[in-house]
Amino acid sequence: MHHETKWSLYYIRLNNILSLYKQTFVTPITFPPFLRDARIDDFANLLQTLENMTLLLRSLLLLKEKEFQASSIQAKIDARNDNFTNDISTFIESALSRTR
């Protein structure tokens, strides 16, 4: 596949990602629609931008995973506390069947 054809596919995907996560990126990011128009220093900047974007999105994903884990743990704690208050037999059964 020709490089321009590949880039045009990536260009669409990258712009979709930027649109989806526009609140995440502080400064606006723009990509050249065609690689043939870019100079060598522009290409180096493009690679640096892509690397920074990747690192930021990976960090965001890790943060979202940790938030989900914390909310899942909190939901289980809340359910167990509710069982302790309202249904002691379910609380005891839950505590005895707990696995590590």
CSV table of N, CA and C in Angstrom, one decimal:
chain,number,residue,atom,x,y,z
A,1,MET,N,0.9,-1.2,0.0
A,1,MET,CA,0.0,0.0,0.0
A,1,MET,C,0.9,1.2,0.0
A,2,HIS,N,0.5,2.2,-0.8
A,2,HIS,CA,1.3,3.4,-0.9
A,2,HIS,C,1.3,4.2,0.4
A,3,HIS,N,2.4,4.9,0.7
A,3,HIS,CA,2.5,5.6,2.0
A,3,HIS,C,1.4,6.7,2.2
A,4,GLU,N,1.1,7.4,1.1
A,4,GLU,CA,0.0,8.4,1.2
A,4,GLU,C,-1.3,7.8,1.6
A,5,THR,N,-1.6,6.6,1.0
A,5,THR,CA,-2.9,5.9,1.3
A,5,THR,C,-2.9,5.5,2.7
A,6,LYS,N,-1.8,4.9,3.2
A,6,LYS,CA,-1.8,4.5,4.6
A,6,LYS,C,-1.9,5.7,5.5
A,7,TRP,N,-1.2,6.8,5.2
A,7,TRP,CA,-1.3,8.0,6.0
A,7,TRP,C,-2.8,8.6,6.0
A,8,SER,N,-3.4,8.5,4.9
A,8,SER,CA,-4.8,9.1,4.8
A,8,SER,C,-5.7,8.3,5.8
A,9,LEU,N,-5.5,7.0,5.9
A,9,LEU,CA,-6.3,6.1,6.8
A,9,LEU,C,-5.9,6.5,8.3
A,10,TYR,N,-4.6,6.7,8.5
A,10,TYR,CA,-4.2,7.1,9.9
A,10,TYR,C,-4.7,8.5,10.2
A,11,TYR,N,-4.6,9.3,9.2
A,11,TYR,CA,-5.1,10.7,9.4
A,11,TYR,C,-6.5,10.8,9.9
A,12,ILE,N,-7.4,10.0,9.3
A,12,ILE,CA,-8.8,9.9,9.7
A,12,ILE,C,-8.9,9.4,11.1
A,13,ARG,N,-8.2,8.3,11.4
A,13,ARG,CA,-8.3,7.7,12.7
A,13,ARG,C,-7.8,8.6,13.8
A,14,LEU,N,-6.6,9.3,13.5
A,14,LEU,CA,-6.1,10.2,14.5
A,14,LEU,C,-7.0,11.4,14.8
A,15,ASN,N,-7.6,11.9,13.7
A,15,ASN,CA,-8.6,13.0,13.9
A,15,ASN,C,-9.8,12.5,14.7
A,16,ASN,N,-10.2,11.3,14.5
A,16,ASN,CA,-11.3,10.8,15.2
A,16,ASN,C,-11.0,10.7,16.7
A,17,ILE,N,-9.8,10.2,17.0
A,17,ILE,CA,-9.3,10.1,18.4
A,17,ILE,C,-9.2,11.5,19.0
A,18,LEU,N,-8.7,12.4,18.3
A,18,LEU,CA,-8.6,13.8,18.8
A,18,LEU,C,-10.0,14.4,19.1
A,19,SER,N,-10.9,14.1,18.2
A,19,SER,CA,-12.3,14.6,18.4
A,19,SER,C,-12.9,13.9,19.7
A,20,LEU,N,-12.6,12.6,19.8
A,20,LEU,CA,-13.2,11.9,21.0
A,20,LEU,C,-12.6,12.4,22.3
A,21,TYR,N,-11.3,12.7,22.3
A,21,TYR,CA,-10.6,13.1,23.5
A,21,TYR,C,-10.2,14.5,23.5
A,22,LYS,N,-11.0,15.4,22.9
A,22,LYS,CA,-10.6,16.8,22.7
A,22,LYS,C,-10.4,17.5,24.1
A,23,GLN,N,-11.1,17.1,25.1
A,23,GLN,CA,-11.0,17.7,26.4
A,23,GLN,C,-9.7,17.3,27.1
A,24,THR,N,-9.1,16.2,26.6
A,24,THR,CA,-7.8,15.7,27.2
A,24,THR,C,-6.6,16.5,26.8
A,25,PHE,N,-6.6,16.9,25.6
A,25,PHE,CA,-5.4,17.6,25.1
A,25,PHE,C,-5.5,19.1,25.3
A,26,VAL,N,-4.5,19.7,26.0
A,26,VAL,CA,-4.6,21.1,26.4
A,26,VAL,C,-4.4,22.0,25.1
A,27,THR,N,-3.4,21.6,24.3
A,27,THR,CA,-3.1,22.4,23.1
A,27,THR,C,-3.7,21.7,21.9
A,28,PRO,N,-4.2,22.4,21.0
A,28,PRO,CA,-4.8,21.7,19.8
A,28,PRO,C,-3.7,21.0,19.0
A,29,ILE,N,-4.0,19.9,18.5
A,29,ILE,CA,-3.1,19.1,17.7
A,29,ILE,C,-3.6,19.0,16.3
A,30,THR,N,-2.8,19.3,15.3
A,30,THR,CA,-3.2,19.2,13.9
A,30,THR,C,-2.2,18.3,13.2
A,31,PHE,N,-2.7,17.5,12.3
A,31,PHE,CA,-1.8,16.7,11.5
A,31,PHE,C,-1.9,17.1,10.0
A,32,PRO,N,-0.8,16.9,9.3
A,32,PRO,CA,-0.8,17.3,7.9
A,32,PRO,C,-1.7,16.3,7.1
A,33,PRO,N,-2.6,16.7,6.3
A,33,PRO,CA,-3.4,15.8,5.5
A,33,PRO,C,-2.6,14.9,4.5
A,34,PHE,N,-1.4,15.4,4.1
A,34,PHE,CA,-0.6,14.7,3.2
A,34,PHE,C,0.9,14.7,3.7
A,35,LEU,N,1.5,13.6,3.6
A,35,LEU,CA,2.9,13.5,4.1
A,35,LEU,C,3.9,14.2,3.1
A,36,ARG,N,3.5,14.1,1.8
A,36,ARG,CA,4.4,14.7,0.8
A,36,ARG,C,4.6,16.2,0.9
A,37,ASP,N,3.7,16.8,1.6
A,37,ASP,CA,3.9,18.3,1.9
A,37,ASP,C,4.7,18.6,3.1
A,38,ALA,N,5.1,17.6,3.9
A,38,ALA,CA,5.8,17.8,5.1
A,38,ALA,C,7.3,17.8,4.8
A,39,ARG,N,8.0,18.7,5.5
A,39,ARG,CA,9.5,18.8,5.5
A,39,ARG,C,10.0,17.8,6.5
A,40,ILE,N,11.3,17.6,6.5
A,40,ILE,CA,11.9,16.6,7.4
A,40,ILE,C,11.7,17.0,8.9
A,41,ASP,N,11.9,18.3,9.2
A,41,ASP,CA,11.7,18.8,10.6
A,41,ASP,C,10.3,18.7,11.0
A,42,ASP,N,9.3,18.9,10.0
A,42,ASP,CA,7.9,18.7,10.3
A,42,ASP,C,7.6,17.2,10.6
A,43,PHE,N,8.3,16.3,9.9
A,43,PHE,CA,8.1,14.9,10.2
A,43,PHE,C,8.6,14.5,11.6
A,44,ALA,N,9.8,15.1,12.0
A,44,ALA,CA,10.3,14.8,13.3
A,44,ALA,C,9.3,15.4,14.4
A,45,ASN,N,8.7,16.5,14.1
A,45,ASN,CA,7.7,17.1,15.0
A,45,ASN,C,6.4,16.2,15.1
A,46,LEU,N,6.1,15.7,13.9
A,46,LEU,CA,4.9,14.8,13.8
A,46,LEU,C,5.1,13.5,14.6
A,47,LEU,N,6.3,12.9,14.5
A,47,LEU,CA,6.6,11.7,15.3
A,47,LEU,C,6.6,12.1,16.8
A,48,GLN,N,7.1,13.2,17.2
A,48,GLN,CA,7.1,13.6,18.6
A,48,GLN,C,5.7,13.8,19.1
A,49,THR,N,4.9,14.5,18.3
A,49,THR,CA,3.5,14.7,18.7
A,49,THR,C,2.8,13.3,18.9
A,50,LEU,N,3.0,12.4,18.0
A,50,LEU,CA,2.3,11.1,18.1
A,50,LEU,C,2.8,10.4,19.3
A,51,GLU,N,4.1,10.5,19.6
A,51,GLU,CA,4.6,9.8,20.8
A,51,GLU,C,4.0,10.4,22.1
A,52,ASN,N,3.9,11.8,22.2
A,52,ASN,CA,3.3,12.4,23.3
A,52,ASN,C,1.8,12.1,23.4
A,53,MET,N,1.1,12.0,22.3
A,53,MET,CA,-0.3,11.7,22.3
A,53,MET,C,-0.5,10.3,22.8
A,54,THR,N,0.4,9.3,22.4
A,54,THR,CA,0.3,8.0,22.8
A,54,THR,C,0.5,7.9,24.4
A,55,LEU,N,1.5,8.5,24.9
A,55,LEU,CA,1.8,8.5,26.3
A,55,LEU,C,0.7,9.1,27.1
A,56,LEU,N,0.1,10.2,26.6
A,56,LEU,CA,-1.0,10.8,27.3
A,56,LEU,C,-2.2,9.9,27.4
A,57,LEU,N,-2.6,9.2,26.2
A,57,LEU,CA,-3.7,8.4,26.2
A,57,LEU,C,-3.5,7.1,27.0
A,58,ARG,N,-2.3,6.6,27.0
A,58,ARG,CA,-2.0,5.4,27.9
A,58,ARG,C,-2.1,5.8,29.3
A,59,SER,N,-1.7,7.0,29.7
A,59,SER,CA,-1.8,7.4,31.1
A,59,SER,C,-3.3,7.6,31.5
A,60,LEU,N,-4.1,8.1,30.5
A,60,LEU,CA,-5.5,8.3,30.7
A,60,LEU,C,-6.2,6.9,30.9
A,61,LEU,N,-5.8,6.0,30.1
A,61,LEU,CA,-6.4,4.6,30.2
A,61,LEU,C,-6.1,4.0,31.6
A,62,LEU,N,-4.8,4.2,32.0
A,62,LEU,CA,-4.4,3.6,33.3
A,62,LEU,C,-5.2,4.3,34.4
A,63,LEU,N,-5.4,5.6,34.3
A,63,LEU,CA,-6.2,6.3,35.3
A,63,LEU,C,-7.6,5.9,35.4
A,64,LYS,N,-8.2,5.7,34.2
A,64,LYS,CA,-9.6,5.2,34.1
A,64,LYS,C,-9.7,3.8,34.7
A,65,GLU,N,-8.7,2.9,34.4
A,65,GLU,CA,-8.7,1.6,35.0
A,65,GLU,C,-8.7,1.6,36.5
A,66,LYS,N,-7.8,2.5,37.1
A,66,LYS,CA,-7.7,2.6,38.5
A,66,LYS,C,-9.0,3.2,39.1
A,67,GLU,N,-9.6,4.1,38.5
A,67,GLU,CA,-10.9,4.7,38.9
A,67,GLU,C,-11.9,3.6,39.0
A,68,PHE,N,-12.0,2.8,37.9
A,68,PHE,CA,-12.9,1.7,37.8
A,68,PHE,C,-12.7,0.7,39.0
A,69,GLN,N,-11.4,0.3,39.2
A,69,GLN,CA,-11.1,-0.6,40.3
A,69,GLN,C,-11.5,0.0,41.6
A,70,ALA,N,-11.3,1.2,41.8
A,70,ALA,CA,-11.6,1.9,43.1
A,70,ALA,C,-13.1,1.9,43.3
A,71,SER,N,-13.9,2.2,42.2
A,71,SER,CA,-15.3,2.2,42.3
A,71,SER,C,-15.9,0.9,42.5
A,72,SER,N,-15.3,-0.2,41.9
A,72,SER,CA,-15.8,-1.5,42.1
A,72,SER,C,-15.5,-2.0,43.6
A,73,ILE,N,-14.4,-1.7,44.1
A,73,ILE,CA,-14.1,-2.0,45.5
A,73,ILE,C,-15.0,-1.3,46.4
A,74,GLN,N,-15.2,0.0,46.2
A,74,GLN,CA,-16.1,0.8,47.0
A,74,GLN,C,-17.6,0.2,47.0
A,75,ALA,N,-18.0,-0.2,45.8
A,75,ALA,CA,-19.4,-0.8,45.7
A,75,ALA,C,-19.5,-2.1,46.5
A,76,LYS,N,-18.4,-2.9,46.5
A,76,LYS,CA,-18.5,-4.1,47.3
A,76,LYS,C,-18.4,-3.8,48.8
A,77,ILE,N,-17.7,-2.8,49.2
A,77,ILE,CA,-17.6,-2.4,50.6
A,77,ILE,C,-19.0,-1.9,51.0
A,78,ASP,N,-19.6,-1.1,50.1
A,78,ASP,CA,-20.9,-0.5,50.5
A,78,ASP,C,-22.0,-1.6,50.6
A,79,ALA,N,-21.9,-2.6,49.7
A,79,ALA,CA,-22.9,-3.7,49.7
A,79,ALA,C,-22.7,-4.5,51.0
A,80,ARG,N,-21.4,-4.8,51.4
A,80,ARG,CA,-21.2,-5.5,52.6
A,80,ARG,C,-21.6,-4.7,53.8
A,81,ASN,N,-21.4,-3.4,53.9
A,81,ASN,CA,-21.8,-2.6,55.0
A,81,ASN,C,-23.3,-2.6,55.0
A,82,ASP,N,-24.0,-2.5,53.9
A,82,ASP,CA,-25.5,-2.6,53.9
A,82,ASP,C,-26.0,-3.9,54.4
A,83,ASN,N,-25.3,-5.0,54.0
A,83,ASN,CA,-25.7,-6.3,54.5
A,83,ASN,C,-25.5,-6.4,56.0
A,84,PHE,N,-24.4,-5.8,56.5
A,84,PHE,CA,-24.2,-5.8,57.9
A,84,PHE,C,-25.3,-5.1,58.7
A,85,THR,N,-25.7,-4.0,58.1
A,85,THR,CA,-26.7,-3.2,58.8
A,85,THR,C,-28.1,-3.8,58.6
A,86,ASN,N,-28.4,-4.3,57.4
A,86,ASN,CA,-29.8,-4.7,57.1
A,86,ASN,C,-30.1,-6.2,57.1
A,87,ASP,N,-29.0,-7.0,56.8
A,87,ASP,CA,-29.2,-8.4,56.6
A,87,ASP,C,-28.0,-9.2,57.1
A,88,ILE,N,-27.9,-9.4,58.4
A,88,ILE,CA,-26.7,-9.9,59.0
A,88,ILE,C,-26.4,-11.3,58.5
A,89,SER,N,-27.4,-12.1,58.1
A,89,SER,CA,-27.1,-13.5,57.6
A,89,SER,C,-26.4,-13.5,56.3
A,90,THR,N,-26.8,-12.5,55.4
A,90,THR,CA,-26.1,-12.4,54.1
A,90,THR,C,-24.7,-11.9,54.3
A,91,PHE,N,-24.5,-11.0,55.3
A,91,PHE,CA,-23.2,-10.5,55.6
A,91,PHE,C,-22.3,-11.6,56.1
A,92,ILE,N,-22.8,-12.5,57.0
A,92,ILE,CA,-22.0,-13.6,57.5
A,92,ILE,C,-21.7,-14.6,56.4
A,93,GLU,N,-22.7,-14.9,55.5
A,93,GLU,CA,-22.5,-15.8,54.4
A,93,GLU,C,-21.4,-15.2,53.4
A,94,SER,N,-21.5,-13.9,53.2
A,94,SER,CA,-20.5,-13.3,52.3
A,94,SER,C,-19.1,-13.3,52.9
A,95,ALA,N,-19.0,-13.1,54.1
A,95,ALA,CA,-17.7,-13.1,54.8
A,95,ALA,C,-17.1,-14.5,54.8
A,96,LEU,N,-17.9,-15.5,55.0
A,96,LEU,CA,-17.4,-16.9,55.1
A,96,LEU,C,-17.1,-17.5,53.7
A,97,SER,N,-17.7,-17.0,52.7
A,97,SER,CA,-17.5,-17.5,51.3
A,97,SER,C,-16.4,-16.7,50.6
A,98,ARG,N,-15.8,-15.7,51.2
A,98,ARG,CA,-14.8,-14.8,50.6
A,98,ARG,C,-13.6,-15.6,50.2
A,99,THR,N,-13.1,-15.3,49.0
A,99,THR,CA,-11.9,-15.9,48.5
A,99,THR,C,-10.9,-14.8,48.3
A,100,ARG,N,-9.6,-15.2,48.4
A,100,ARG,CA,-8.5,-14.2,48.1
A,100,ARG,C,-7.9,-14.5,46.8
